């Protein structure tokens, strides 16, 4: 079965068409600047050339139409008709407490996603637009919602409650939800597979280090704690997000800058993190490493602060799980930035792990970095959220078919 995986942002839409049998990507692409002048679609058929075209896309309906037109195009297309799409998997950022696994989308699910939209006002409405547009253009094709938060629903209360008056949790559902769940789930499973062990027998710490970043403690197959919170702003230092800060800084800055809480939060989300800490050099680790090598002290401090924060959480999660068996690095920085993995590993040697300098040069591949016999295995497992969404979509659709 061909599964179309859709990841809708407010003005963008990423897609992959995956053959669920071979698990190969048949085509992938990205629509950008949806709703603006100069909207474009970049489409790459497997084995073919990546090509960008300007296409008017006033809304997400038009974007989905453009995706379908590319997929069925006589020259760059990979299918002849829409009937060759067996199901659609949608990435949904926030499932609140309602969803602890992927679900087949119906009216009730749409209402439930709408209900938790105030928890992710930038993401869930865009995700819903994507669902509705696909339903309109592909009536009768099963649609599955896969939630970023679902994997973390196994966290115990002591990990997910904030030390605020309890009524705020009861009345407003203010709690830690965690994100990147599809990635943490996929990567921890794959790490166990590579090691020839059952995930249920391992204590795994997954470091998803991309532009957004989070660490999760996967204790015998279950997420028991994670660094992101009510929103993806908490935890690690990220590309442009500040991660953990003293909440009193918000009001302090409002007074100093004479601005609103929203404006300070905008600074925390878009102008902070590595970009802010480096004095504005970049949020990209390649630029920061280059600047640090050329002697820029701010870039060097930002890189070291980043490593310290990750190391601190690895230590905390090892304490929570009474030790650790595996530390896994994934996502853009985790998969590619050997020197950053080295910096982080300097904080984890006390656990009994090491990093082989030769193997640490490898980029974007599954590799075990530690020495045989190390107490804790350190490894790299490239994430593949689209494949994980396609797998979960297939499982739900097959379960439904078997039930009929
Ligand atoms: P992601 O959000 O997972 O796509 O990660 C994107 C980030 O990964 C970029 O902003 C870079 O900071 C980082 N990244 C990607 N490739 C490399 C590389 N070769 N070396 C260092 N960092 C990289």
Coordinates of C-alpha atoms and ligand atoms in Angstrom, one line a residue:
X1 CA 0.0 0.0 0.0
X2 CA 1.2 3.5 -0.8
X3 CA 0.9 5.8 2.2
X4 CA 1.0 9.6 1.9
X5 CA 2.6 11.2 5.0
X6 CA 1.6 14.8 5.5
X7 CA 3.3 17.3 7.9
X8 CA 1.4 20.6 7.8
X9 CA 2.9 23.8 9.2
X10 CA 1.1 27.2 9.3
X11 CA 2.6 28.1 5.9
X12 CA 4.4 25.0 4.8
X13 CA 3.5 21.3 4.0
X14 CA 6.0 18.5 3.9
X15 CA 5.0 15.2 2.2
X16 CA 6.4 11.8 1.5
X17 CA 4.8 8.9 -0.4
X18 CA 6.0 5.7 1.1
X19 CA 5.5 2.1 -0.2
X20 CA 4.6 0.4 3.1
X21 CA 5.7 -3.0 1.8
X22 CA 9.3 -2.1 0.9
X23 CA 9.3 1.0 3.3
X24 CA 10.9 2.9 0.4
X25 CA 10.2 6.6 -0.2
X26 CA 8.6 6.8 -3.7
X27 CA 8.6 10.6 -3.7
X28 CA 8.9 13.5 -1.3
X29 CA 8.6 17.2 -1.3
X30 CA 7.8 20.5 0.4
X31 CA 5.3 23.3 -0.2
X32 CA 6.4 26.7 1.1
X33 CA 5.0 30.1 1.5
X34 CA 1.4 28.8 1.4
X35 CA -1.0 31.8 1.5
X36 CA 1.7 34.2 0.3
X37 CA 3.1 35.5 -3.0
X38 CA 5.8 33.3 -4.4
X39 CA 4.5 30.0 -3.0
X40 CA 6.5 27.1 -4.4
X41 CA 6.6 23.3 -4.4
X42 CA 9.9 21.3 -4.3
X43 CA 9.3 17.8 -5.5
X44 CA 11.7 14.9 -5.6
X45 CA 10.7 11.5 -7.1
X46 CA 12.9 8.6 -6.0
X47 CA 16.0 8.4 -8.1
X48 CA 14.9 11.6 -9.9
X49 CA 15.9 15.2 -9.7
X50 CA 14.8 17.7 -7.1
X51 CA 12.9 20.5 -8.8
X52 CA 11.2 23.6 -7.4
X53 CA 8.3 25.3 -9.2
X54 CA 6.4 28.4 -8.3
X55 CA 2.7 27.5 -8.0
X56 CA -0.1 29.8 -6.6
X57 CA -1.2 28.3 -3.3
X58 CA -3.6 30.6 -1.6
X59 CA -4.4 27.9 1.1
X60 CA -3.7 24.4 2.2
X61 CA -6.4 23.0 -0.2
X62 CA -4.4 24.4 -3.1
X63 CA -1.2 23.0 -1.6
X64 CA -2.6 19.5 -1.3
X65 CA -3.9 19.9 -4.9
X66 CA -0.4 20.8 -6.0
X67 CA 1.1 17.8 -4.2
X68 CA -1.4 15.5 -5.9
X69 CA -0.7 17.1 -9.3
X70 CA 3.0 16.4 -8.8
X71 CA 2.5 12.8 -7.6
X72 CA 0.3 12.1 -10.7
X73 CA 2.2 14.2 -13.2
X74 CA 3.1 12.5 -16.5
X75 CA 6.8 13.3 -16.3
X76 CA 7.8 13.7 -12.6
X77 CA 4.9 11.8 -11.1
X78 CA 5.1 8.4 -9.4
X79 CA 1.5 7.2 -9.5
X80 CA -1.1 7.3 -12.3
X81 CA -4.2 8.0 -10.2
X82 CA -5.2 9.0 -6.7
X83 CA -6.6 5.4 -6.2
X84 CA -3.0 4.4 -5.7
X85 CA -2.9 6.2 -2.4
X86 CA -4.1 3.7 0.2
X87 CA -4.0 5.9 3.3
X88 CA -2.8 9.2 4.6
X89 CA -0.8 9.6 7.8
X90 CA -1.0 13.1 9.4
X91 CA 1.6 14.4 11.9
X92 CA -0.3 16.2 14.7
X93 CA 1.7 18.1 17.1
X94 CA -0.5 18.1 20.2
X95 CA -2.9 15.4 21.3
X96 CA -3.2 16.6 24.9
X97 CA -4.2 13.8 27.3
X98 CA -6.8 12.5 24.9
X99 CA -4.5 10.6 22.6
X100 CA -1.9 8.1 23.8
X101 CA -1.6 6.4 20.4
X102 CA -2.3 7.0 16.7
X103 CA -6.0 7.0 15.7
X104 CA -8.2 6.7 12.6
X105 CA -9.5 10.2 11.9
X106 CA -13.3 10.8 12.1
X107 CA -15.5 13.7 13.2
X108 CA -15.0 12.9 16.8
X109 CA -11.2 12.9 16.5
X110 CA -11.3 16.2 14.6
X111 CA -13.3 17.8 17.4
X112 CA -10.9 16.4 20.0
X113 CA -7.9 17.8 18.1
X114 CA -9.7 21.1 18.0
X115 CA -10.3 21.0 21.7
X116 CA -6.6 20.8 22.5
X117 CA -5.6 23.4 20.0
X118 CA -5.2 26.1 22.7
X119 CA -2.2 24.0 23.9
X120 CA -0.5 24.3 20.4
X121 CA -2.1 27.4 18.8
X122 CA 0.6 27.6 16.1
X123 CA 0.6 23.9 15.1
X124 CA -2.8 22.1 15.6
X125 CA -4.9 24.5 13.6
X126 CA -2.5 24.0 10.6
X127 CA -2.6 20.3 11.1
X128 CA -6.4 20.4 11.0
X129 CA -6.4 22.4 7.8
X130 CA -4.2 19.7 6.3
X131 CA -6.6 16.9 7.4
X132 CA -9.7 18.7 6.1
X133 CA -8.0 19.5 2.8
X134 CA -7.0 15.8 2.3
X135 CA -10.5 14.6 3.3
X136 CA -12.0 16.9 0.7
X137 CA -9.6 15.9 -2.1
X138 CA -9.4 12.2 -1.2
X139 CA -12.8 11.2 0.0
X140 CA -13.0 7.6 1.2
X141 CA -9.2 7.3 1.8
X142 CA -8.5 6.4 5.4
X143 CA -6.7 9.2 7.3
X144 CA -4.7 8.5 10.5
X145 CA -3.5 11.1 13.1
X146 CA -0.1 10.4 14.6
X147 CA 0.6 12.6 17.6
X148 CA 4.0 14.1 18.7
X149 CA 2.8 13.9 22.3
X150 CA 1.4 10.4 22.4
X151 CA 4.6 8.4 23.3
X152 CA 5.0 10.6 26.4
X153 CA 1.6 9.8 27.8
X154 CA 3.2 7.0 29.9
X155 CA 5.1 9.6 32.1
X156 CA 4.2 9.3 35.8
X157 CA 2.5 12.2 37.6
X158 CA 5.7 13.2 39.4
X159 CA 7.3 13.8 36.1
X160 CA 4.5 15.5 34.3
X161 CA 3.1 17.8 37.0
X162 CA 4.5 21.3 37.5
X163 CA 4.8 22.5 41.0
X164 CA 1.9 25.0 40.5
X165 CA -1.4 25.0 42.3
X166 CA -2.9 21.6 41.4
X167 CA -6.2 23.2 40.3
X168 CA -4.4 24.6 37.2
X169 CA -3.7 21.1 36.1
X170 CA -7.2 20.0 36.9
X171 CA -8.9 23.1 35.3
X172 CA -6.5 23.9 32.5
X173 CA -4.5 20.8 31.9
X174 CA -1.3 22.6 32.5
X175 CA 1.3 19.8 32.6
X176 CA 4.4 18.5 30.8
X177 CA 3.3 16.8 27.6
X178 CA 6.6 16.4 25.7
X179 CA 7.1 16.4 22.0
X180 CA 9.2 14.6 19.3
X181 CA 7.4 11.5 20.6
X182 CA 7.3 9.7 17.2
X183 CA 11.1 10.2 16.9
X184 CA 11.9 9.1 20.5
X185 CA 9.8 6.0 20.0
X186 CA 11.3 5.1 16.6
X187 CA 14.9 5.8 17.6
X188 CA 14.7 3.8 20.9
X189 CA 13.1 0.8 19.1
X190 CA 15.7 0.9 16.4
X191 CA 18.5 1.2 18.9
X192 CA 17.3 -1.9 20.7
X193 CA 17.0 -3.7 17.4
X194 CA 20.6 -2.8 16.4
X195 CA 21.8 -4.1 19.7
X196 CA 19.8 -7.3 19.3
X197 CA 17.9 -6.7 22.5
X198 CA 14.3 -6.1 23.5
X199 CA 13.5 -2.4 24.2
X200 CA 11.6 -3.7 27.2
X201 CA 14.9 -4.8 28.8
X202 CA 16.8 -1.5 28.3
X203 CA 17.1 1.9 29.9
X204 CA 17.6 4.2 26.9
X205 CA 18.3 8.0 26.9
X206 CA 17.4 9.4 23.5
X207 CA 18.9 12.8 22.6
X208 CA 16.9 14.3 19.7
X209 CA 19.1 17.2 18.8
X210 CA 17.8 19.1 15.8
X211 CA 16.8 22.8 15.4
X212 CA 14.2 21.8 18.1
X213 CA 15.7 19.5 20.6
X214 CA 14.7 17.2 23.5
X215 CA 16.0 14.3 25.6
X216 CA 13.8 11.5 26.7
X217 CA 14.2 8.7 29.3
X218 CA 12.8 5.5 27.8
X219 CA 12.7 3.1 30.7
X220 CA 12.0 -0.5 29.6
X221 CA 10.1 0.8 26.5
X222 CA 8.1 3.6 28.2
X223 CA 8.8 7.3 28.2
X224 CA 9.1 8.3 31.8
X225 CA 10.4 11.8 31.5
X226 CA 11.3 14.3 28.7
X227 CA 12.7 17.8 28.5
X228 CA 10.0 19.6 26.6
X229 CA 6.9 20.6 28.6
X230 CA 3.5 22.2 28.1
X231 CA 5.0 23.6 24.8
X232 CA 8.2 22.8 22.9
X233 CA 10.0 25.8 24.6
X234 CA 11.2 24.0 27.7
X235 CA 14.3 22.0 28.3
X236 CA 17.4 22.1 26.1
X237 CA 19.0 25.1 24.5
X238 CA 17.7 24.9 20.9
X239 CA 18.4 26.6 17.6
X240 CA 16.4 29.7 18.5
X241 CA 14.5 28.6 21.6
X242 CA 15.9 29.3 25.1
X243 CA 14.9 26.1 26.8
X244 CA 14.9 26.2 30.7
X245 CA 15.0 29.7 32.1
X246 CA 13.8 31.3 35.4
X247 CA 10.2 32.3 34.6
X248 CA 10.7 35.5 36.5
X249 CA 12.9 36.7 33.6
X250 CA 9.7 37.1 31.6
X251 CA 8.2 39.9 33.7
X252 CA 11.7 41.4 34.3
X253 CA 12.2 41.7 30.6
X254 CA 8.6 43.1 30.1
X255 CA 9.5 45.9 32.4
X256 CA 12.9 46.5 30.9
X257 CA 11.8 46.4 27.3
X258 CA 8.3 47.9 27.9
X259 CA 6.8 45.1 25.9
X260 CA 4.1 42.4 26.3
X261 CA 4.4 38.9 27.6
X262 CA 3.8 37.7 24.0
X263 CA 6.7 39.8 22.8
X264 CA 9.0 38.3 25.4
X265 CA 7.8 34.8 24.5
X266 CA 8.5 35.6 20.9
X267 CA 12.1 36.5 21.9
X268 CA 12.3 33.2 23.8
X269 CA 11.1 31.2 20.8
X270 CA 12.7 32.9 17.9
X271 CA 15.7 35.0 19.0
X272 CA 17.2 33.0 21.8
X273 CA 18.9 29.6 22.0
X274 CA 22.1 29.2 20.0
X275 CA 21.3 32.2 17.9
X276 CA 20.8 34.5 20.9
X277 CA 23.6 33.0 23.1
X278 CA 26.1 33.3 20.3
X279 CA 25.4 37.1 20.0
X280 CA 23.4 36.5 16.8
X281 CA 26.0 34.5 14.8
X282 CA 23.6 31.7 13.8
X283 CA 21.3 29.0 14.9
X284 CA 23.1 26.5 12.7
X285 CA 25.8 24.4 14.4
X286 CA 27.9 24.4 11.2
X287 CA 28.2 28.2 11.3
X288 CA 28.8 28.1 15.1
X289 CA 31.6 25.5 14.9
X290 CA 33.3 27.5 12.1
X291 CA 33.1 30.7 14.2
X292 CA 34.4 28.9 17.3
X293 CA 37.3 27.4 15.3
X294 CA 38.1 30.9 14.2
X295 CA 38.4 32.0 17.8
X296 CA 34.9 33.5 18.4
X297 CA 34.4 33.2 22.2
X298 CA 30.7 33.7 22.1
X299 CA 30.3 30.8 19.7
X300 CA 32.5 28.6 21.8
X301 CA 30.5 29.5 25.0
X302 CA 27.2 28.8 23.2
X303 CA 28.5 25.3 22.0
X304 CA 29.7 24.5 25.5
X305 CA 26.5 25.7 27.2
X306 CA 24.5 23.5 24.8
X307 CA 26.6 20.4 25.6
X308 CA 26.4 21.1 29.3
X309 CA 22.6 21.3 29.2
X310 CA 22.3 18.0 27.3
X311 CA 24.8 16.4 29.7
X312 CA 22.9 17.6 32.7
X313 CA 19.7 16.0 31.5
X314 CA 21.5 12.7 30.6
X315 CA 22.7 12.6 34.2
X316 CA 19.3 13.4 35.6
X317 CA 17.6 10.7 33.5
X318 CA 20.2 8.1 34.4
X319 CA 19.4 9.0 38.1
X320 CA 15.6 8.6 37.3
X321 CA 16.2 5.1 35.7
X322 CA 18.7 4.0 38.3
X323 CA 21.4 3.9 35.5
X324 CA 21.3 3.8 31.8
X325 CA 22.2 1.1 29.2
X326 CA 22.1 3.2 26.0
X327 CA 22.6 6.8 25.0
X328 CA 21.4 7.5 21.5
X329 CA 22.0 10.6 19.4
X330 CA 19.6 11.6 16.6
X331 CA 18.3 14.5 14.4
X332 CA 20.4 17.1 12.5
X333 CA 23.0 17.9 15.2
X334 CA 22.9 14.4 16.9
X335 CA 23.4 12.6 13.6
X336 CA 26.0 14.9 12.0
X337 CA 27.9 16.9 14.5
X338 CA 30.7 14.6 15.9
X339 CA 32.5 17.4 17.8
X340 CA 29.2 18.2 19.6
X341 CA 28.7 14.5 20.5
X342 CA 32.2 14.5 21.8
X343 CA 31.5 17.6 24.0
X344 CA 28.4 16.0 25.4
X345 CA 30.1 12.7 26.1
X346 CA 32.6 14.5 28.3
X347 CA 29.8 14.9 30.8
X348 CA 28.7 11.2 30.6
X349 CA 32.0 9.4 31.1
X350 CA 31.1 8.9 34.8
X351 CA 28.3 6.5 33.6
X352 CA 30.9 4.3 32.0
X353 CA 30.8 5.3 28.3
X354 CA 33.3 6.3 25.7
X355 CA 33.3 7.7 22.2
X356 CA 35.7 6.2 19.5
X357 CA 37.2 9.3 17.7
X358 CA 37.3 7.5 14.3
X359 CA 33.7 6.2 14.5
X360 CA 32.6 9.7 15.7
X361 CA 33.6 11.1 12.3
X362 CA 30.7 9.2 10.7
X363 CA 27.7 11.3 9.7
X364 CA 24.0 10.4 9.4
X365 CA 24.5 6.7 9.8
X366 CA 23.6 4.0 12.3
X367 CA 26.9 3.6 14.3
X368 CA 27.9 2.4 17.8
X369 CA 30.4 5.0 19.1
X370 CA 31.4 3.3 22.4
X371 CA 33.9 0.5 22.9
X372 CA 32.8 -3.1 23.2
X373 CA 32.4 -3.8 26.9
X374 CA 31.5 -0.2 27.9
X375 CA 28.9 -0.1 30.7
X376 CA 26.8 2.2 28.6
X377 CA 26.5 2.0 24.8
X378 CA 26.6 5.3 23.0
X379 CA 25.3 5.3 19.5
X380 CA 23.8 7.2 16.6
X381 CA 20.5 6.3 15.1
X382 CA 19.2 8.6 12.3
X383 CA 15.6 9.4 13.0
X384 CA 12.8 8.8 10.4
X385 CA 9.6 10.3 11.6
X386 CA 7.9 9.9 8.2
X387 CA 8.5 6.2 8.2
X388 CA 7.4 5.9 11.7
X389 CA 4.1 7.7 10.8
X390 CA 3.7 5.5 7.7
X391 CA 4.1 2.3 9.9
X392 CA 1.6 3.5 12.5
X393 CA -0.8 4.5 9.7
X394 CA -0.5 1.0 8.1
X395 CA -1.1 -0.7 11.5
X396 CA -4.3 1.3 12.2
X397 CA -5.7 0.8 8.7
X398 CA -4.9 -3.0 8.7
X399 CA -6.5 -3.3 12.2
X400 CA -9.6 -1.5 10.8
X401 CA -9.7 -3.8 7.7
X402 CA -9.4 -6.9 9.9
X403 CA -12.2 -5.7 12.1
X404 CA -14.6 -5.3 9.2
Ligands
LIG1 P1 16.8 19.1 12.1 O1 15.9 20.0 12.8 O2 16.8 17.7 12.7 O3 16.6 19.1 10.6 O4 18.3 19.7 12.4 C1 18.7 20.9 11.7 C2 20.0 21.4 12.4 O5 21.0 20.3 12.3 C3 20.6 22.5 11.6 O6 20.1 23.8 12.0 C4 22.1 22.4 12.0 O7 22.3 23.1 13.1 C5 22.3 20.9 12.3 N1 23.1 20.2 11.3 C6 22.7 19.7 10.1 N2 23.8 19.2 9.4 C7 24.9 19.4 10.2 C8 26.3 19.1 10.1 N3 26.7 18.5 9.0 N4 27.1 19.5 11.1 C9 26.6 20.1 12.2 N5 25.3 20.4 12.4 C10 24.4 20.1 11.4

